[in-house]
Amino acid sequence: MAEVPNDAPEHCPGSTSEKAGTSAACEGCPNQSVCASGAPKAPDPAIEGIRLKMASVKHKILVLSGKGGVGKSTFSANLAHALASDGTKEVAVLDVDICGPSIPKIMGLEGEQVHQSGSGWSPVYVEDNLAVMSVGFLLGSPDDAVIWRGPKKNGMIKQFLRDVDWGELDYLIVDTPPGTSDEHLSVVQYLSGAGIDGAVIITTPQEVSLQDVRKEIRFCQKVKLPIIGVVENMSGFVCPKCKEFLITRRLRLLLVRTHPRSSHRPREGRRGCVKICHFHCWARCPWTHE
């Protein structure tokens, strides 16, 4: 993940990039000699600041998927509302989908703005115990495009984590864009000192979705991010005859690869369907219920 100094020229590769201080874009930059020396490659001091800021957040959960359009933002919003239904819990949603922020629309907050206070940015509140922060609140219009390179996205995510006045939280739900790139690496790195409870991975039953979701699982394994559970959207239905909730066999194929040592197998229903528990058990393995 590369950081860009405030006075850097356009197309700066970032101070932690392998090309720092040596690329054509570095010519004439006042930071060129420092970047070329390798000094900026030390651990980002913001990580410690974010660790201290996040000390008041009990649980941090990422919502991930390698595929777009599978319902990550919808799930994040529903999960946040479900947790906030307990009036004793303080919940917040952080939307780090910089180029396609949809949380403001989903949560009915279009047109709201972020305000600055002495303690930092104040998030927008849906309920007294449910706060939201998104780059969508910083745009002049919902139709405005965010045309940023990776380093600028990283800087925005750092500000969200470090400069927002989150207060005391029980749950922070982080809604991410599809893929395994800048935003995901930024969140994992910046929260490395604070600790992440884990990730919920969202998919749909189509093979084109499962292919990308398997990549997301590999990403979590490589960065040592625990997987809380897998949610398969747009696949279940209630059988009109037996009235049972049925789900397609596709999810089993994904979970076989995720839990290769499991001796449990779901019970197959008629016509190739697999009967498992309803999504109330989203945070547990459908086989072991662990």
XYZ file of N, CA and C in Angstrom, residues 5 12 34 45 61 64 77 101 103 121-122 142 161 175 183-184 188 192 199 219 225 254 258 260 282:
75
model
N 2.547 11.872 -0.377
C 2.683 13.112 0.386
C 1.750 14.189 -0.149
N 2.136 10.336 -8.684
C 3.112 9.877 -7.694
C 2.862 8.401 -7.393
N 14.160 11.748 -0.252
C 13.716 11.011 0.935
C 13.085 9.681 0.527
N 3.121 5.498 10.812
C 2.772 5.908 12.185
C 1.277 6.026 12.410
N -15.975 -5.721 12.074
C -16.348 -6.775 11.125
C -16.291 -6.226 9.711
N -17.054 -8.617 2.862
C -16.232 -8.759 1.665
C -16.910 -9.612 0.611
N -26.053 -3.100 5.671
C -27.119 -2.261 6.222
C -28.078 -3.075 7.093
N -20.042 4.436 -3.595
C -20.684 4.412 -2.274
C -22.196 4.292 -2.372
N -24.083 2.961 0.449
C -24.678 2.935 1.790
C -25.597 4.144 2.047
N -14.383 14.407 12.461
C -15.594 14.361 11.640
C -16.711 13.698 12.434
N -17.893 14.262 12.339
C -19.060 13.667 13.001
C -19.817 12.805 11.993
N -25.001 12.895 -5.894
C -24.860 11.435 -5.963
C -24.329 10.951 -7.311
N -10.806 6.200 9.425
C -10.503 5.420 10.625
C -9.898 6.272 11.731
N -18.163 -1.865 5.195
C -18.651 -2.307 3.884
C -17.582 -1.998 2.839
N -8.430 -0.872 -1.328
C -9.263 -0.597 -0.161
C -9.164 -1.717 0.876
N -9.124 -2.951 0.411
C -9.070 -4.091 1.325
C -7.728 -4.150 2.047
N -7.211 -3.653 6.184
C -6.548 -4.708 6.954
C -5.263 -4.181 7.593
N -4.632 -3.424 11.657
C -3.823 -4.548 12.136
C -3.489 -4.406 13.615
N -14.203 -11.477 8.916
C -14.902 -11.048 7.705
C -16.098 -11.942 7.432
N -7.548 -14.514 -0.198
C -7.055 -13.231 0.309
C -7.098 -13.220 1.836
N -6.849 -13.050 8.007
C -8.113 -12.442 8.426
C -9.136 -13.548 8.674
N -18.787 -24.526 -2.465
C -17.881 -23.507 -1.933
C -17.385 -23.897 -0.552
N -13.763 -24.654 1.563
C -13.418 -23.822 2.701
C -13.153 -24.674 3.951
N -12.247 -28.305 4.234
C -11.951 -29.613 3.657
C -11.892 -30.723 4.691
N -26.236 -17.115 10.060
C -25.232 -16.634 9.115
C -23.831 -16.654 9.688
